[in-house]
Amino acid sequence: MAVKIYGIKNCDTMAKARRWLEARGVEAVFHDYKALGIEALVLKGWADRIGWQKLINTSGQTFRKLPDEDRADLDEAKALRLMQAQPSMIRRPILDTGDQLIAGFKPDIYENVFK
């Protein structure tokens, strides 16, 4: 399976992650989930692999601008619905190597994955 990187085109963190991968010769297929959306089954699969809490970006503006009732009593089902409706709430990037799923960009974690 080819490495896939999911995120938003105009995101500084995405740009850093893509540059890091490119500099090390790691080819990655990019999926812009803001432009292309993200399937509910893909989100559920990610949540099953790493937990929904690692997927949702609760510190981002999109989440903070939600009405209080949407942010209250957050559980997996509600979080997945919110992320599907507004993909900007998904942490960036999501890197899928086939064996591992990594939410967010931390160079030291990427180094360990691509030794």
Short mmCIF file of C-alpha atoms in Angstrom, two decimals:
data_model
loop_
_atom_site.label_atom_id
_atom_site.label_comp_id
_atom_site.label_asym_id
_atom_site.label_seq_id
_atom_site.Cartn_x
_atom_site.Cartn_y
_atom_site.Cartn_z
CA MET A 1 0.00 0.00 0.00
CA ALA A 2 1.27 3.47 -0.88
CA VAL A 3 1.65 6.03 1.85
CA LYS A 4 -1.32 8.38 1.98
CA ILE A 5 -1.40 11.78 3.60
CA TYR A 6 -4.72 13.40 4.37
CA GLY A 7 -5.29 17.04 5.16
CA ILE A 8 -6.02 20.46 3.73
CA LYS A 9 -4.05 22.01 0.90
CA ASN A 10 -3.53 25.44 2.48
CA CYS A 11 -2.28 24.37 5.90
CA ASP A 12 1.18 25.20 7.24
CA THR A 13 1.46 21.92 9.16
CA MET A 14 0.51 19.99 6.04
CA ALA A 15 3.18 21.83 4.07
CA LYS A 16 5.81 20.96 6.69
CA ALA A 17 4.83 17.29 6.67
CA ARG A 18 4.80 17.08 2.88
CA ARG A 19 8.21 18.79 2.64
CA TRP A 20 9.60 16.39 5.27
CA LEU A 21 8.37 13.36 3.32
CA GLU A 22 9.59 14.74 0.00
CA ALA A 23 13.06 15.55 1.40
CA ARG A 24 13.42 11.91 2.44
CA GLY A 25 12.15 10.48 -0.81
CA VAL A 26 8.89 9.19 0.65
CA GLU A 27 6.20 9.24 -2.00
CA ALA A 28 2.80 10.00 -0.57
CA VAL A 29 -0.58 10.32 -2.23
CA PHE A 30 -2.32 13.48 -0.97
CA HIS A 31 -6.04 13.56 -0.20
CA ASP A 32 -7.47 17.01 0.49
CA TYR A 33 -10.41 16.20 2.73
CA LYS A 34 -11.69 19.75 2.67
CA ALA A 35 -11.99 19.73 -1.13
CA LEU A 36 -12.79 16.03 -1.63
CA GLY A 37 -14.51 15.21 1.64
CA ILE A 38 -13.89 12.09 3.67
CA GLU A 39 -16.02 8.98 3.77
CA ALA A 40 -17.72 8.04 7.03
CA LEU A 41 -16.24 4.54 6.84
CA VAL A 42 -12.72 5.96 6.52
CA LEU A 43 -13.22 8.16 9.60
CA LYS A 44 -14.67 5.24 11.55
CA GLY A 45 -11.73 3.06 10.52
CA TRP A 46 -9.30 5.72 11.73
CA ALA A 47 -11.18 6.04 15.03
CA ASP A 48 -11.02 2.27 15.47
CA ARG A 49 -7.25 2.32 14.87
CA ILE A 50 -6.15 5.32 16.96
CA GLY A 51 -9.22 6.64 18.79
CA TRP A 52 -11.52 9.48 17.80
CA GLN A 53 -9.91 11.78 20.38
CA LYS A 54 -6.68 11.83 18.35
CA LEU A 55 -8.59 12.70 15.18
CA ILE A 56 -10.58 15.72 16.24
CA ASN A 57 -8.86 19.07 16.53
CA THR A 58 -10.68 20.64 19.47
CA SER A 59 -8.25 23.56 19.62
CA GLY A 60 -8.93 24.67 16.03
CA GLN A 61 -11.17 27.56 15.07
CA THR A 62 -13.75 25.36 13.33
CA PHE A 63 -14.41 23.40 16.52
CA ARG A 64 -14.30 26.47 18.77
CA LYS A 65 -16.90 28.23 16.59
CA LEU A 66 -19.40 25.40 16.98
CA PRO A 67 -22.51 26.07 19.06
CA ASP A 68 -22.16 24.96 22.68
CA GLU A 69 -24.65 22.12 22.17
CA ASP A 70 -22.46 20.64 19.42
CA ARG A 71 -19.34 20.75 21.61
CA ALA A 72 -21.12 19.38 24.69
CA ASP A 73 -21.26 15.67 25.53
CA LEU A 74 -18.81 14.75 22.79
CA ASP A 75 -18.55 11.02 22.12
CA GLU A 76 -17.26 9.01 19.17
CA ALA A 77 -20.48 9.03 17.15
CA LYS A 78 -20.99 12.76 17.59
CA ALA A 79 -17.33 13.57 16.89
CA LEU A 80 -17.34 11.50 13.70
CA ARG A 81 -20.52 13.22 12.48
CA LEU A 82 -18.99 16.64 13.17
CA MET A 83 -15.72 15.77 11.39
CA GLN A 84 -17.60 14.35 8.39
CA ALA A 85 -19.72 17.50 8.12
CA GLN A 86 -16.75 19.83 8.64
CA PRO A 87 -13.47 18.15 7.68
CA SER A 88 -11.50 21.18 8.89
CA MET A 89 -12.05 19.72 12.36
CA ILE A 90 -9.88 16.71 11.55
CA ARG A 91 -6.35 16.97 12.93
CA ARG A 92 -3.74 17.51 10.23
CA PRO A 93 -2.11 15.66 8.73
CA ILE A 94 -3.32 12.11 8.96
CA LEU A 95 -0.57 9.86 7.64
CA ASP A 96 -1.48 6.31 6.71
CA THR A 97 1.46 4.02 5.96
CA GLY A 98 -0.73 0.94 5.81
CA ASP A 99 0.82 -0.38 9.02
CA GLN A 100 0.55 2.81 11.04
CA LEU A 101 -1.83 5.74 11.29
CA ILE A 102 -0.36 8.97 12.63
CA ALA A 103 -2.38 12.07 13.50
CA GLY A 104 -0.46 15.34 13.43
CA PHE A 105 3.08 16.09 12.34
CA LYS A 106 5.99 15.46 14.67
CA PRO A 107 9.34 14.99 12.88
CA ASP A 108 10.66 12.57 15.52
CA ILE A 109 7.67 10.27 15.07
CA TYR A 110 8.04 10.40 11.29
CA GLU A 111 11.76 9.57 11.68
CA ASN A 112 10.89 6.42 13.64
CA VAL A 113 8.30 5.36 11.08
CA PHE A 114 10.56 5.84 8.05
CA LYS A 115 13.87 4.48 9.40
#
